[in-house]
Amino acid sequence: MKALNLVLTYTRKYRLVLSVTIIAMLLLVAVQLAIPWAIKSLLALFSGSEITADALSTVGRIALLVLAIYLARAGLEFLRSYYAHVAGWGVVADLRKHIYERMQRFSLRFYQDKQTGQLMSHVVNDTDQFEDLIAHAIPDIFVSFVTLVGVCAVLAYINWQLALLALIPIPFIVILMRLYARYVRPAFRERQKELGNLNAVLADNLSGIREIKAFTREDEENEKVGHQVEKYRQLSLRAIGLMSAFQPVIAFFSSLGLVIVIYFGGHLAFRQTLSLPDLVAFVLYLDLLYQPVKTLSGSWEQIQRALAGADRVADLLEETPEPQQKQGSFLIAGRAPGAIRLKGVCFEYKQGQPVLEDIDLEIPARKVIALVGPSGVGKSTLVSLIPRFYDPTQGTVSLDGRDVREIDLQGLRQQISIVLQDVFLFYGSIRENILFGRPNATEAELITAAKVANAHDFITSMPDGYQTLIGERGLKLSGGQKQRISIARAVLRDAPVLILDEATSAVDTETELLIQQALERLIAGRTTIIIAHRLSTIRNADKIVVLDGRRIAETGNHDELIKKKGLYHKLYSIQNKLSESPLLYNNEPEDHISASVI
Ligand code: ADP
């Protein structure tokens, strides 16, 4: 029901286009029915004893009529097919845009237990089914039904007894088509699935070709791929074997009609109750009688599949976008001072598994605080509550004294820049990736931002400079270069609040220095929260907050915390020891601690 509603809602916009299709379809049926009738009229001319001049001109007229009918059919075919597809692909495009627009508003909580591939399949494959439904299944059913009714009416008009006899093979055809749908189609679907598996194995092997060579696994992998190829061949043969067996049987039952008409029609013709032209017309109409029966019995499955896809789409569209915006939410005018406060904040991703408990934290405007603590203790979770990637399960997060849930969401996020440890760059030019922070920035602002981020030099040394393509299919940048591009992005965004997942562990000392310099410039004058992985870099933070086991263990500046000889002191000493062994230091800092020096 949901699915049907969805189909109706989305096709409403294409009412006019669909009306053209329906009219074209009806005319096409009429045209098809007219041809045997024209031949019948032609034959009727010869039933008189003499061929008159009048009869000859009728022959000419019939030929012209048939020509006109075929011309009309060409035009109507175009109208039917083109406009059915205009509606079909139109609905698919509308749905895809709508789903994606909705998906962007879903909370990260929605995404945490979904697979990207699955979600992509909703946007691409499930919507594809609508094209099948609107441009093929529904028109096919409609045309078949009208043709069936039309042919039956004409046959009954010519001779109703013979018409009834001609219907005898229909139940057999229906049964056979149902069996075909039950056995042959699934066999083809299974084959299709196997092709997917073959693709997956190949993709995996080709990406891992270096490992295959290094571990001399060629023979085993050959066997693995060979096995998949063989499986596909077997399933193909099975599906094609079934199809080859079914189709002649269905054709046989369809031709039984002809046998019946020849036998009984012949008798009737001898007895002069059926004229010869009528008999020939009957035979010609028979062809039009069984095809719609086959189509109608086969379309059910197509409709089912399309509706199942529509159901999944409907479910997705019913999902409520989160976090929800309150009516009349507060619009921040200009630049916020950027004071942040967390009060009694608790948070859990899954019910009953608290990640943060009772967090009270005050970050005055333009101050720098560092979040420190063992890995997995909730640092990233805590900062993700500020731009409302998630809402706390208890307590409040506020910006300049106002609960963030009361602030217009886009406006809130515009006050915040985030530089993550795991930099994601989109496929596109370096320029586009930096402008992601503020698309309407001028060229001069862009270059200044890149300079502040210590990125300008390496960008201009590339052959295409700012136009160099990066990302999935573009040039591969080093970790340090990516980091500096993301800093340039944040500089350009120029937001009063900065969240920094500081990570320089993967870069050499020189790059680390360049990044540190860039970060120092970026931090100046902004409320900054640093998730610090290296304690050596946060000595200058106004406040260091040490998280341990879901709660704040201690706060203070570097000197105070060292004096306290608590967790921070312990973590700091561990890191100091590690730093004496360069190998360990480079590989493991994150497992032990976080802190950073600006
Ligand atoms: P940190 O930044 O201190 O390393 P996180 O905030 O990333 O810690 O994670 C805190 C806890 O929450 C961890 O136990 C982690 O497994 C869990 N967690 C993080 N993100 C998610 C998520 N999206 N869904 C469920 N659990 C999560």
JSON list of C-alpha atoms and ligand atoms in Angstrom, two decimals, residues 108 112 349-350 355 373-382 390 501 531 533 547 590, ligand 1:
[
{"chain": "A", "resi": 108, "resn": "LEU", "atom": "CA", "xyz": [25.00, 10.29, 11.81]},
{"chain": "A", "resi": 112, "resn": "GLN", "atom": "CA", "xyz": [26.26, 4.17, 12.06]},
{"chain": "A", "resi": 349, "resn": "TYR", "atom": "CA", "xyz": [25.33, 5.34, 20.96]},
{"chain": "A", "resi": 350, "resn": "LYS", "atom": "CA", "xyz": [23.46, 2.21, 21.93]},
{"chain": "A", "resi": 355, "resn": "VAL", "atom": "CA", "xyz": [30.01, 6.62, 26.39]},
{"chain": "A", "resi": 373, "resn": "GLY", "atom": "CA", "xyz": [42.81, 10.61, 27.50]},
{"chain": "A", "resi": 374, "resn": "PRO", "atom": "CA", "xyz": [43.30, 7.04, 26.44]},
{"chain": "A", "resi": 375, "resn": "SER", "atom": "CA", "xyz": [41.91, 5.96, 23.12]},
{"chain": "A", "resi": 376, "resn": "GLY", "atom": "CA", "xyz": [38.19, 5.09, 23.01]},
{"chain": "A", "resi": 377, "resn": "VAL", "atom": "CA", "xyz": [37.36, 7.17, 26.07]},
{"chain": "A", "resi": 378, "resn": "GLY", "atom": "CA", "xyz": [34.92, 9.42, 24.22]},
{"chain": "A", "resi": 379, "resn": "LYS", "atom": "CA", "xyz": [36.91, 12.46, 23.07]},
{"chain": "A", "resi": 380, "resn": "SER", "atom": "CA", "xyz": [35.64, 12.45, 19.48]},
{"chain": "A", "resi": 381, "resn": "THR", "atom": "CA", "xyz": [32.15, 11.73, 20.72]},
{"chain": "A", "resi": 382, "resn": "LEU", "atom": "CA", "xyz": [32.29, 14.73, 23.04]},
{"chain": "A", "resi": 390, "resn": "TYR", "atom": "CA", "xyz": [24.60, 13.75, 17.81]},
{"chain": "A", "resi": 501, "resn": "ASP", "atom": "CA", "xyz": [41.50, 16.27, 15.91]},
{"chain": "A", "resi": 531, "resn": "ILE", "atom": "CA", "xyz": [41.82, 16.35, 20.70]},
{"chain": "A", "resi": 533, "resn": "HIS", "atom": "CA", "xyz": [47.39, 12.85, 20.69]},
{"chain": "A", "resi": 547, "resn": "LEU", "atom": "CA", "xyz": [38.92, 12.10, 30.20]},
{"chain": "A", "resi": 590, "resn": "GLU", "atom": "CA", "xyz": [47.57, 7.14, 20.06]},
{"chain": "B", "resi": 1, "resn": "ADP", "atom": "P1", "xyz": [38.12, 8.62, 21.42]},
{"chain": "B", "resi": 1, "resn": "ADP", "atom": "O1", "xyz": [37.89, 9.77, 20.51]},
{"chain": "B", "resi": 1, "resn": "ADP", "atom": "O2", "xyz": [38.42, 9.03, 22.81]},
{"chain": "B", "resi": 1, "resn": "ADP", "atom": "O3", "xyz": [39.11, 7.63, 20.91]},
{"chain": "B", "resi": 1, "resn": "ADP", "atom": "P2", "xyz": [35.44, 7.88, 20.68]},
{"chain": "B", "resi": 1, "resn": "ADP", "atom": "O4", "xyz": [34.60, 9.04, 21.03]},
{"chain": "B", "resi": 1, "resn": "ADP", "atom": "O5", "xyz": [35.81, 7.71, 19.25]},
{"chain": "B", "resi": 1, "resn": "ADP", "atom": "O6", "xyz": [36.74, 7.84, 21.58]},
{"chain": "B", "resi": 1, "resn": "ADP", "atom": "O7", "xyz": [34.70, 6.55, 21.12]},
{"chain": "B", "resi": 1, "resn": "ADP", "atom": "C1", "xyz": [34.17, 6.38, 22.41]},
{"chain": "B", "resi": 1, "resn": "ADP", "atom": "C2", "xyz": [33.43, 5.05, 22.48]},
{"chain": "B", "resi": 1, "resn": "ADP", "atom": "O8", "xyz": [32.29, 5.09, 21.65]},
{"chain": "B", "resi": 1, "resn": "ADP", "atom": "C3", "xyz": [34.25, 3.88, 21.99]},
{"chain": "B", "resi": 1, "resn": "ADP", "atom": "O9", "xyz": [33.99, 2.79, 22.82]},
{"chain": "B", "resi": 1, "resn": "ADP", "atom": "C4", "xyz": [33.74, 3.62, 20.61]},
{"chain": "B", "resi": 1, "resn": "ADP", "atom": "O10", "xyz": [33.83, 2.26, 20.31]},
{"chain": "B", "resi": 1, "resn": "ADP", "atom": "C5", "xyz": [32.30, 4.07, 20.70]},
{"chain": "B", "resi": 1, "resn": "ADP", "atom": "N1", "xyz": [31.83, 4.64, 19.43]},
{"chain": "B", "resi": 1, "resn": "ADP", "atom": "C6", "xyz": [32.41, 5.62, 18.72]},
{"chain": "B", "resi": 1, "resn": "ADP", "atom": "N2", "xyz": [31.70, 5.93, 17.63]},
{"chain": "B", "resi": 1, "resn": "ADP", "atom": "C7", "xyz": [30.64, 5.09, 17.63]},
{"chain": "B", "resi": 1, "resn": "ADP", "atom": "C8", "xyz": [29.52, 4.90, 16.76]},
{"chain": "B", "resi": 1, "resn": "ADP", "atom": "N3", "xyz": [29.35, 5.64, 15.69]},
{"chain": "B", "resi": 1, "resn": "ADP", "atom": "N4", "xyz": [28.64, 3.95, 17.08]},
{"chain": "B", "resi": 1, "resn": "ADP", "atom": "C9", "xyz": [28.78, 3.21, 18.21]},
{"chain": "B", "resi": 1, "resn": "ADP", "atom": "N5", "xyz": [29.79, 3.33, 19.06]},
{"chain": "B", "resi": 1, "resn": "ADP", "atom": "C10", "xyz": [30.71, 4.26, 18.79]}
]
